[in-house]
PDB file of C-alpha atoms in Angstrom:
ATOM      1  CA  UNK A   1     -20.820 -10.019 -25.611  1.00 45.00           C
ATOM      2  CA  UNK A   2     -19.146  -7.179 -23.526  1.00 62.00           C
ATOM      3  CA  UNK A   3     -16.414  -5.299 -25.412  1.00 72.00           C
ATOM      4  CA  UNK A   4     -14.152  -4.391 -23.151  1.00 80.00           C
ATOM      5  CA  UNK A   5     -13.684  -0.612 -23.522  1.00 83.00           C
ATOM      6  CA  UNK A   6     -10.528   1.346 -24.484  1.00 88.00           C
ATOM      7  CA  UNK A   7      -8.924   3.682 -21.724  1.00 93.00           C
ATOM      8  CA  UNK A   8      -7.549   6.880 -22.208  1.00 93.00           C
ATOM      9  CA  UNK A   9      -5.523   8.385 -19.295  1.00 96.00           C
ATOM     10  CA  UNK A  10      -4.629  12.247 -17.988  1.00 95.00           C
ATOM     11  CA  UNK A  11      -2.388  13.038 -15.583  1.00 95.00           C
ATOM     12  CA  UNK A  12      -3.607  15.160 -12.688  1.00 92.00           C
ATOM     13  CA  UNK A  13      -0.709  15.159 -10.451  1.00 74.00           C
ATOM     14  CA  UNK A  14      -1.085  19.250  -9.123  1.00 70.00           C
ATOM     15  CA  UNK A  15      -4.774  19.285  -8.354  1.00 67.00           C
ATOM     16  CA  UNK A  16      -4.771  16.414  -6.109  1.00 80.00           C
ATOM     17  CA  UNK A  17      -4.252  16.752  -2.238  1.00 84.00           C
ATOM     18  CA  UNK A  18      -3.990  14.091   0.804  1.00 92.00           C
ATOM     19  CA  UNK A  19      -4.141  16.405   3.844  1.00 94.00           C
ATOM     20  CA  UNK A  20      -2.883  13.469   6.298  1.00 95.00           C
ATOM     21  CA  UNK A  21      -0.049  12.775   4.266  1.00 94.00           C
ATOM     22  CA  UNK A  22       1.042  16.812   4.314  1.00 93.00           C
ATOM     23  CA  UNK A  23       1.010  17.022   7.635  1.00 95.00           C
ATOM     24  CA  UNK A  24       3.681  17.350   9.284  1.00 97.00           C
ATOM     25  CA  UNK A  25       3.795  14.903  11.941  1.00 96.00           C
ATOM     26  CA  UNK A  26       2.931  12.159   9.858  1.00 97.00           C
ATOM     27  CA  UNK A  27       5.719  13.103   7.229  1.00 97.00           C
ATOM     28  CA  UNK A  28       8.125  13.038  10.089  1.00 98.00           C
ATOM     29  CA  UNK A  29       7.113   9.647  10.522  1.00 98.00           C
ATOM     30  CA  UNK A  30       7.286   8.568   6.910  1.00 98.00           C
ATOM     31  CA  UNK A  31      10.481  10.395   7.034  1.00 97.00           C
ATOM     32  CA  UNK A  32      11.926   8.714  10.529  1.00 98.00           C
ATOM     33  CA  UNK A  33      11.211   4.968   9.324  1.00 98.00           C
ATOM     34  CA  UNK A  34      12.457   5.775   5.692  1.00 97.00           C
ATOM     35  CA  UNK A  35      10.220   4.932   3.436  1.00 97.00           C
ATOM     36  CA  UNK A  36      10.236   5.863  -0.284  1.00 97.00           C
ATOM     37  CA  UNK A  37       6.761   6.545  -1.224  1.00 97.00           C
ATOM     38  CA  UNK A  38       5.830   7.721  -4.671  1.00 96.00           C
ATOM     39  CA  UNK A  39       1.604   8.942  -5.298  1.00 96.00           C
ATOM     40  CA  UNK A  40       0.687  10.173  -8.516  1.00 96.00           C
ATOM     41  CA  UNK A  41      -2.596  10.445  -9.600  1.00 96.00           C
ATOM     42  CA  UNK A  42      -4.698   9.869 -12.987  1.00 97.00           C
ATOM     43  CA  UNK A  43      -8.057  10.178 -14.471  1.00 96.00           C
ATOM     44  CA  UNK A  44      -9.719   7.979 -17.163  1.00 95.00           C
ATOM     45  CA  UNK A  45     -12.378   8.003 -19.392  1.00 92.00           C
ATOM     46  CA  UNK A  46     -14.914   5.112 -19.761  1.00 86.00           C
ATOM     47  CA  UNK A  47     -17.409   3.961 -17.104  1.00 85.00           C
ATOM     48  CA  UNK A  48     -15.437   0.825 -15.255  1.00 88.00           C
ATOM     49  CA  UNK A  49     -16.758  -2.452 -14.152  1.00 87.00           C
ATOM     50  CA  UNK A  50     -14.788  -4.937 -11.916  1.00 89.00           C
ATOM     51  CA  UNK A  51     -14.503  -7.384 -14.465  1.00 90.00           C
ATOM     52  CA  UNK A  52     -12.695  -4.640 -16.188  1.00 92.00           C
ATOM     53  CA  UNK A  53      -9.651  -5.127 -13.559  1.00 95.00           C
ATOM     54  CA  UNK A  54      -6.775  -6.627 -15.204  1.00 96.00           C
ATOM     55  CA  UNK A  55      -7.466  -5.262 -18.857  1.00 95.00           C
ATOM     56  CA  UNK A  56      -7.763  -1.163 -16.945  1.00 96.00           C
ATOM     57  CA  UNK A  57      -4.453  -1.952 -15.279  1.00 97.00           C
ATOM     58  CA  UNK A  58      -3.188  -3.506 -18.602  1.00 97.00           C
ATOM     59  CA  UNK A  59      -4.229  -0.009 -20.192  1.00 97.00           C
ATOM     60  CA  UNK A  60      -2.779   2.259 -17.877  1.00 98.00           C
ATOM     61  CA  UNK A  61       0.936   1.062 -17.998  1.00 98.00           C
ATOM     62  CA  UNK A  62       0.912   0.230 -21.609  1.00 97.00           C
ATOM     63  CA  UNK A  63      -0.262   4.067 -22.330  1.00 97.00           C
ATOM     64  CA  UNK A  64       1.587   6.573 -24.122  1.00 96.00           C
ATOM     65  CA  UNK A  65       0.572   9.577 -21.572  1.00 95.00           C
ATOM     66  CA  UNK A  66       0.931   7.428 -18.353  1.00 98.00           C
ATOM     67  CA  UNK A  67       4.395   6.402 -19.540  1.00 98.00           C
ATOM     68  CA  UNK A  68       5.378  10.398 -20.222  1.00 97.00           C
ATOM     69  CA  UNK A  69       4.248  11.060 -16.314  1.00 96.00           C
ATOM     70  CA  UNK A  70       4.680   8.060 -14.465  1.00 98.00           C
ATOM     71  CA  UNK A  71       7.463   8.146 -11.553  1.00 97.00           C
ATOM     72  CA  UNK A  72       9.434   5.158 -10.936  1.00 98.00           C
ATOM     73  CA  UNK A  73      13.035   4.024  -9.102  1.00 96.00           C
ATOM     74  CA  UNK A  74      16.073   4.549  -9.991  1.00 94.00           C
ATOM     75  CA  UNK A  75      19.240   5.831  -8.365  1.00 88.00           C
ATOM     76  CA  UNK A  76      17.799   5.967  -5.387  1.00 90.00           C
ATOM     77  CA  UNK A  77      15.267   8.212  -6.596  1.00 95.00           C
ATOM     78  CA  UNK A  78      11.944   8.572  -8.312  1.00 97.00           C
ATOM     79  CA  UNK A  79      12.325   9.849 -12.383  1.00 97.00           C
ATOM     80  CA  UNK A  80       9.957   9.578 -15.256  1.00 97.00           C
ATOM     81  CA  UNK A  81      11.907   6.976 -17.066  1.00 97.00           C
ATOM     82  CA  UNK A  82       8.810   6.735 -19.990  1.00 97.00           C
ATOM     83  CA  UNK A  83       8.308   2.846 -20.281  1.00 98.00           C
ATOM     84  CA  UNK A  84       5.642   1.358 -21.524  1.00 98.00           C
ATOM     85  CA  UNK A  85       4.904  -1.930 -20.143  1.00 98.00           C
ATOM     86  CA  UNK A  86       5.532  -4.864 -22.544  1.00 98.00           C
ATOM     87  CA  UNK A  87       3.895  -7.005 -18.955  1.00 98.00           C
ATOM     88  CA  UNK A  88       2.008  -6.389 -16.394  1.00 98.00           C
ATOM     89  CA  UNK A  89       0.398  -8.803 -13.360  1.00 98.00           C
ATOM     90  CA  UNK A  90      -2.214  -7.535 -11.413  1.00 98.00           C
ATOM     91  CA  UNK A  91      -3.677  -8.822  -8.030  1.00 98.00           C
ATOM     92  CA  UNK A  92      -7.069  -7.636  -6.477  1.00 98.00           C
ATOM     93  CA  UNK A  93      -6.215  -6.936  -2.573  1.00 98.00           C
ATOM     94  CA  UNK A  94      -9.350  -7.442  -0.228  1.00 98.00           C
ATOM     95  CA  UNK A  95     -10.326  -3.158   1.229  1.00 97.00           C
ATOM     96  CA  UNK A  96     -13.578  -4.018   3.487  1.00 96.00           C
ATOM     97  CA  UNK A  97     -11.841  -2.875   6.700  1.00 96.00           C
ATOM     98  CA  UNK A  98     -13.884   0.073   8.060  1.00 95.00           C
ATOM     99  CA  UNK A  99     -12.918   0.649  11.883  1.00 96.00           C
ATOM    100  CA  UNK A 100      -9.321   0.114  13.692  1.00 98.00           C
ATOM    101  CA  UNK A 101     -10.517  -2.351  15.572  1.00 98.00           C
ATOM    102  CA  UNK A 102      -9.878  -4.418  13.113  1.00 99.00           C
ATOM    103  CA  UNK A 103      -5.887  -3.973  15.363  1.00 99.00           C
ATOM    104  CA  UNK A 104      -6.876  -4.327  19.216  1.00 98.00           C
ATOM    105  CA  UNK A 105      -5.328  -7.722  18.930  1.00 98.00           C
ATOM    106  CA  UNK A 106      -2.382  -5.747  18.839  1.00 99.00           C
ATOM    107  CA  UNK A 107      -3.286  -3.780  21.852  1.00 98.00           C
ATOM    108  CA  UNK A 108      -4.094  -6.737  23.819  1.00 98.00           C
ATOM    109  CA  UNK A 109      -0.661  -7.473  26.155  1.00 98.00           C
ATOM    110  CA  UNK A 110      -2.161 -11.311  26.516  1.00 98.00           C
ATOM    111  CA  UNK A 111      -0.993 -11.410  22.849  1.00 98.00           C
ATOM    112  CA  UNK A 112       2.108 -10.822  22.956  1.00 98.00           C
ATOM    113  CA  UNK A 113       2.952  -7.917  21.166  1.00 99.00           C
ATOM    114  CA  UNK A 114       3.570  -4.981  23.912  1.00 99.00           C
ATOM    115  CA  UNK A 115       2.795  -4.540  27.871  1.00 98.00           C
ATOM    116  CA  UNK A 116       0.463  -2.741  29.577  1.00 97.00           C
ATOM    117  CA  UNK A 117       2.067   0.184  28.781  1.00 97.00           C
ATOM    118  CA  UNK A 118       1.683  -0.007  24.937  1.00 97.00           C
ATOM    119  CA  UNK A 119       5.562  -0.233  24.509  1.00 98.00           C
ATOM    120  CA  UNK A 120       6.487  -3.019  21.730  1.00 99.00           C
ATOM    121  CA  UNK A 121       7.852  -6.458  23.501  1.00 98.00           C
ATOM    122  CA  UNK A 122      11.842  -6.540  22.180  1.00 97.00           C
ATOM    123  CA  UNK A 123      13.138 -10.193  21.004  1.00 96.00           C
ATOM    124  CA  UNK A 124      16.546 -11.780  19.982  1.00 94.00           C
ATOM    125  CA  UNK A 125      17.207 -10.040  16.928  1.00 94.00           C
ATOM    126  CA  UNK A 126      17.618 -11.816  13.765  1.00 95.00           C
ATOM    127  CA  UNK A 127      17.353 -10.903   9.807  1.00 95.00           C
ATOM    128  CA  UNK A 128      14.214 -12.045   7.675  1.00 95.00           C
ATOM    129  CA  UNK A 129      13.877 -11.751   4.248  1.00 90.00           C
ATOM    130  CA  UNK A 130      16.333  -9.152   4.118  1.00 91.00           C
ATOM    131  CA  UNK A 131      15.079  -7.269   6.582  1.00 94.00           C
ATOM    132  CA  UNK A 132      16.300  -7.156  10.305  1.00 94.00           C
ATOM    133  CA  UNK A 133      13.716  -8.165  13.234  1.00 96.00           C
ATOM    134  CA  UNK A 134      13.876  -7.824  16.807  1.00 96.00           C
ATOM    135  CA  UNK A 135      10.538  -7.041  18.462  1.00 98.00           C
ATOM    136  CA  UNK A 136       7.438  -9.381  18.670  1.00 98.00           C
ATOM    137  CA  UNK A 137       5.287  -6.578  16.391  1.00 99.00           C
ATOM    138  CA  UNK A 138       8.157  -7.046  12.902  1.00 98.00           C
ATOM    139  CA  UNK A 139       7.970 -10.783  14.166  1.00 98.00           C
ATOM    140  CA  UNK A 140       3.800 -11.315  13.719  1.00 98.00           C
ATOM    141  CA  UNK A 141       4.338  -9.542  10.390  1.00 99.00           C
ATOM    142  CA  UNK A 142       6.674 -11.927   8.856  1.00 98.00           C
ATOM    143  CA  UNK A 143       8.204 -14.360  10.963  1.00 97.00           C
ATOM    144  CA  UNK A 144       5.868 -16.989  10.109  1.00 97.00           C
ATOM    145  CA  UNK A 145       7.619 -19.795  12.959  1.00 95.00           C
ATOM    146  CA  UNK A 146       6.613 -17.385  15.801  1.00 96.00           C
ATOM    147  CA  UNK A 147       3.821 -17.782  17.765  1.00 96.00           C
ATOM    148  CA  UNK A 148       2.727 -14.087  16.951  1.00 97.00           C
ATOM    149  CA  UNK A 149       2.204 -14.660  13.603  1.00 98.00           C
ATOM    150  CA  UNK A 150      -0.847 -16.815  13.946  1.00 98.00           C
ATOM    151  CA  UNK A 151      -2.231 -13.694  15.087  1.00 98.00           C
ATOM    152  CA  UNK A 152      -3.644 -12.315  12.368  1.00 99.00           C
ATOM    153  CA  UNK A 153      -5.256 -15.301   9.556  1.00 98.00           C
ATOM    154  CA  UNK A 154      -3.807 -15.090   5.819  1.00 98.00           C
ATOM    155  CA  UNK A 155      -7.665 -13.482   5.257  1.00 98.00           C
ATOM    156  CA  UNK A 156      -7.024 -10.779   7.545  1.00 99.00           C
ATOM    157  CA  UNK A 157      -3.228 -10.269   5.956  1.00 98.00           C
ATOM    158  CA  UNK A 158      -4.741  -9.901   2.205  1.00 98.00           C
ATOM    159  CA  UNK A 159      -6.932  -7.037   3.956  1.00 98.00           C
ATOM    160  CA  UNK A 160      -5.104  -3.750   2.381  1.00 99.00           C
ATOM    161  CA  UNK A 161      -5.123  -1.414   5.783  1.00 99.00           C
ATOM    162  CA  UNK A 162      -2.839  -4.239   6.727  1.00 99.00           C
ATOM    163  CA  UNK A 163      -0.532  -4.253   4.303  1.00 99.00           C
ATOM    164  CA  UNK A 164      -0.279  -0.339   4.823  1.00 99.00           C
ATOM    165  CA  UNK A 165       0.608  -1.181   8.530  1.00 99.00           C
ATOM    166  CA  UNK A 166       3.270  -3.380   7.278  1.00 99.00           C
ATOM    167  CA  UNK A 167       4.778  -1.283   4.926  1.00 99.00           C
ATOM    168  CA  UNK A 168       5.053   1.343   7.584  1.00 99.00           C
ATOM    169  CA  UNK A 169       5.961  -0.582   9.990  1.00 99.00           C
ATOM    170  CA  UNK A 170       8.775  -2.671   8.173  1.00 98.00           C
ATOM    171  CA  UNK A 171       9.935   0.789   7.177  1.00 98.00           C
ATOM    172  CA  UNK A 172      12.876   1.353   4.945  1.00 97.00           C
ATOM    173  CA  UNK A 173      16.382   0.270   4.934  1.00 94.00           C
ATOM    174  CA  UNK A 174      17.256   2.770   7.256  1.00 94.00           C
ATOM    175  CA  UNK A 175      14.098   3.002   9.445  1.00 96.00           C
ATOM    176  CA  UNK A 176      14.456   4.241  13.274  1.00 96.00           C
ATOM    177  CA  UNK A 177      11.712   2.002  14.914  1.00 96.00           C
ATOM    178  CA  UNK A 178       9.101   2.732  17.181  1.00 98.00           C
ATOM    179  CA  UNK A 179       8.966   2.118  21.074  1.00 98.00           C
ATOM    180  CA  UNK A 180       5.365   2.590  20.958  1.00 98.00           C
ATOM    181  CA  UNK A 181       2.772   0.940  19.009  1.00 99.00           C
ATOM    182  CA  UNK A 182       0.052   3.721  18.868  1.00 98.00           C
ATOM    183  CA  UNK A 183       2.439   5.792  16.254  1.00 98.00           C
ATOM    184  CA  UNK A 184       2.170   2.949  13.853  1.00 99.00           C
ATOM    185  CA  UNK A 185      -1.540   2.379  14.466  1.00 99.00           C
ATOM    186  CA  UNK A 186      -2.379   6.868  14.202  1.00 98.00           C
ATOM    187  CA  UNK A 187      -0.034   6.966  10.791  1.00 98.00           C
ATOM    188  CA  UNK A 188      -2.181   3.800   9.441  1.00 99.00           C
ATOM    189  CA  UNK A 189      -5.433   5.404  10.146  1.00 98.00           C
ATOM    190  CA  UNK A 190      -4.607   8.554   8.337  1.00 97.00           C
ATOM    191  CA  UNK A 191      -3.163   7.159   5.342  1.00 97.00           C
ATOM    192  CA  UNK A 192      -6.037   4.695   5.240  1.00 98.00           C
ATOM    193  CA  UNK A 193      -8.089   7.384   5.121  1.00 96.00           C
ATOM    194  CA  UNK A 194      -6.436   9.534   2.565  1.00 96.00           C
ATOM    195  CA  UNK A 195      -6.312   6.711   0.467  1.00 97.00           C
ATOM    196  CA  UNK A 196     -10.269   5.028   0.420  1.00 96.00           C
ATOM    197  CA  UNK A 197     -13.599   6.448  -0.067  1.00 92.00           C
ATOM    198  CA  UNK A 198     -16.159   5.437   2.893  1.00 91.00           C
ATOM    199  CA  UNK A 199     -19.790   5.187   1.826  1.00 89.00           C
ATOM    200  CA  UNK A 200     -23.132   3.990   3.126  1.00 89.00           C
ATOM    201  CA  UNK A 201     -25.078   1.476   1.848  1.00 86.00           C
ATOM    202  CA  UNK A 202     -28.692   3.003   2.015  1.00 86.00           C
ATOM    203  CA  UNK A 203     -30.649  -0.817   2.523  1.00 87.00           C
ATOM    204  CA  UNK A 204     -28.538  -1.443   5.804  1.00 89.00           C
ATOM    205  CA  UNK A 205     -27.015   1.523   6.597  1.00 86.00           C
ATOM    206  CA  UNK A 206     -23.734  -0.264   7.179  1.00 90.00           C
ATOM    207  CA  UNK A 207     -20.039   1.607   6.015  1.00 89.00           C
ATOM    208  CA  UNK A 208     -18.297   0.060   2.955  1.00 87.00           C
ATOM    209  CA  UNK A 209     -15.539   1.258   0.743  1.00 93.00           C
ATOM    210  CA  UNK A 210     -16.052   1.849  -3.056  1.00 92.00           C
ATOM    211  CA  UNK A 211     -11.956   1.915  -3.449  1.00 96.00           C
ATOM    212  CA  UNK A 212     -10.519  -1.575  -5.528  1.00 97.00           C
ATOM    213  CA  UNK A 213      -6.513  -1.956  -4.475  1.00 98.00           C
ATOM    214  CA  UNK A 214      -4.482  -3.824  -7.460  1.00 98.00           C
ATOM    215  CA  UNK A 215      -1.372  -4.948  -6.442  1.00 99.00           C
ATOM    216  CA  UNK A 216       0.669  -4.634  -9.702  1.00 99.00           C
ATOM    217  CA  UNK A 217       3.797  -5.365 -10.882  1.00 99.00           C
ATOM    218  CA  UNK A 218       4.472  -4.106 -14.434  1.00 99.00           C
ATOM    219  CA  UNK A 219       7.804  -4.825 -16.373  1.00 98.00           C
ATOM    220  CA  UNK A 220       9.473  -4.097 -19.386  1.00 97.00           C
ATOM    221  CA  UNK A 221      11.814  -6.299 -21.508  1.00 95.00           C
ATOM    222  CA  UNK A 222      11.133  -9.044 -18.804  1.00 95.00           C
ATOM    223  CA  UNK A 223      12.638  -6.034 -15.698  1.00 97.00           C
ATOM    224  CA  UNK A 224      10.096  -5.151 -12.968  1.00 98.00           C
ATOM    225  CA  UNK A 225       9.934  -1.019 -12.323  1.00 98.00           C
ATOM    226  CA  UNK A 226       6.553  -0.657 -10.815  1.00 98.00           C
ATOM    227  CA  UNK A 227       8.165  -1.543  -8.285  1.00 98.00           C
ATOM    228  CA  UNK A 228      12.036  -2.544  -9.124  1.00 96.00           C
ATOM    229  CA  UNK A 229      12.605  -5.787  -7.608  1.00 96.00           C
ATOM    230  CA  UNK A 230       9.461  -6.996  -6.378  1.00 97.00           C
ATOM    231  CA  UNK A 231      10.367 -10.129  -4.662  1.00 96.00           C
ATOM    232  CA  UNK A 232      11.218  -7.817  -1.491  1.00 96.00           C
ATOM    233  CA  UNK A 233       8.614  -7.553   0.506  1.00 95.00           C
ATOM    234  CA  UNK A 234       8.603  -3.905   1.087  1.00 97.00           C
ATOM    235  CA  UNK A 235       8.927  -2.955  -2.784  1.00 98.00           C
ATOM    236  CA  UNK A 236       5.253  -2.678  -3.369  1.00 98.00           C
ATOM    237  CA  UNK A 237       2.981  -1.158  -6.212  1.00 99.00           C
ATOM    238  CA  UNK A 238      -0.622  -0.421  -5.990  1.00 99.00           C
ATOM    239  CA  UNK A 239      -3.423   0.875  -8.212  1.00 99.00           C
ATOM    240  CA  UNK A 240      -6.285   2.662  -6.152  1.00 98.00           C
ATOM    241  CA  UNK A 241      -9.132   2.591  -8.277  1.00 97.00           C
ATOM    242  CA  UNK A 242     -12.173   4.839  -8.065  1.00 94.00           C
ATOM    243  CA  UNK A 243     -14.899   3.652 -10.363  1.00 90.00           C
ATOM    244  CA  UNK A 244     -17.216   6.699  -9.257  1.00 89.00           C
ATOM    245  CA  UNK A 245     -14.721   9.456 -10.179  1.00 91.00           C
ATOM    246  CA  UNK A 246     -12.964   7.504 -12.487  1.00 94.00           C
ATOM    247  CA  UNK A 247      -9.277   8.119 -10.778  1.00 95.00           C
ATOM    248  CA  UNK A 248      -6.553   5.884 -10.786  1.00 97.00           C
ATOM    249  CA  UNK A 249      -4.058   6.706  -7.679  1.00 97.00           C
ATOM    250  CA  UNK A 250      -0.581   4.884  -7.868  1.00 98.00           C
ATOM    251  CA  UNK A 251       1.363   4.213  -4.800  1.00 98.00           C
ATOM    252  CA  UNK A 252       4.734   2.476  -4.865  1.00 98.00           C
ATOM    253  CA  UNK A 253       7.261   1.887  -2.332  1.00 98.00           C
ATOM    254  CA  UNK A 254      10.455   1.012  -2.194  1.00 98.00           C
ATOM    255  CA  UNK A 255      13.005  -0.332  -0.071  1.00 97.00           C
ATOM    256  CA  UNK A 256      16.305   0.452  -0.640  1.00 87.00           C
ATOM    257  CA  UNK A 257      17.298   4.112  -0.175  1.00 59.00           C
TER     258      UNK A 257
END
């Protein structure tokens, strides 16, 4: 009988450095569709398995340290507010995605999404889930009676690098969009890349990723802060985990600003 092991956290938060996220174009970006985005960054201790999953994320947001570091929302800012989770749900999100291609439907003016000229096909506007659409690119992402949105299959939308095109491209509540599409598509790349670790497999030679995404939502006295109100779409929490350094990055976004 495995025993599952018991965790022990440190936070790391000055060593650690994403070099696409510091630079300055792509911050202007980040900062021009208003997003909120929070990264902190943890080691732990024991060797993890997969099947370790739910009890690691269980761990980490019912510890002591994490709760002394961790940076959450509130008045329209990110504080160390110290709870300690008395609930947390965790989701496994699918990270195989390895080249861009995995967008040239996008690219491809037969789909509907821009011209020839890469410029983003406009639409009647109207509000979704809180959030206001009026281009055919906001419309594949969550306008599910469009024609668009049968673009991409539910497989391909569980697929992490997607949901970090969404999340940029959705923006924040006061997000200047895009004309273009390639902006979204560069800024997806790089964070992508900051964010999993790219191996070879040495029988095929083939490019996987050694990166497991959690989507989490943790909560205390039956209130959601990681993220705060997680039923809109664009307040989002994720665990990165890497098993070979044993590192635990968070990313959270949220909404409202």
């Amino acid at each position: 009988m495995d025993i599952e092991p018991k965790f022990t956290f440190i936070s790391i938060q000055q060593d650690k450095k994403y070099p696409n996220l510091e630079n300055n174009t792509i911050k202007k970006l980040i900062e021009k569709w208003g997003l909120h985005l929070s990264i902190q960054n943890y080691l732990f201790n024991e060797t993890f398995h997969e099947y370790h999953k739910y009890h690691l994320a269980e761990e980490f947001f019912k510890s002591d340290i994490v709760a002394k570091s961790l940076k959450t929302w509130t008045s329209n800012n990110y504080k160390i507010q110290g709870f300690v989770a008395s609930k947390v749900e965790t989701k496994q999100i699918s990270c195989s995605v390895v080249s861009m291609s995995f967008f040239d439907k996008l690219k491809d003016p037969k789909n509907n999404i821009v011209y020839e000229s890469g410029s983003i096909r406009q639409r009647y506007e109207t509000e979704i889930n809180g959030i206001m659409v009026s281009d055919n690119l906001r419309s594949m992402l969550i306008d599910e009676e469009s024609d668009e949105y049968s673009i991409y299959s539910t497989d391909e939308r569980d697929e992490f690098i997607f949901k970090i095109f969404q999340m940029l491209v959705l923006g924040g509540e006061y997000c200047q969009y895009e004309d273009y599409l390639q902006p979204y598509l560069d800024c997806t790349k790089k964070i992508y890349k900051d964010f999993v670790k790219v191996y070879t497999e040495p029988s095929t030679n083939d490019l996987a990723i050694s990166t497991m995404i959690l989507q989490v939502v943790a909560e205390r006295d039956g209130k959601a802060y990681f993220p705060n109100d997680p039923d809109h779409l664009q307040n989002i929490g994720y665990l990165l985990v890497d098993s070979n350094n044993r590192e635990i990055t968070t990313l959270i976004h949220q909404y409202k600003g």
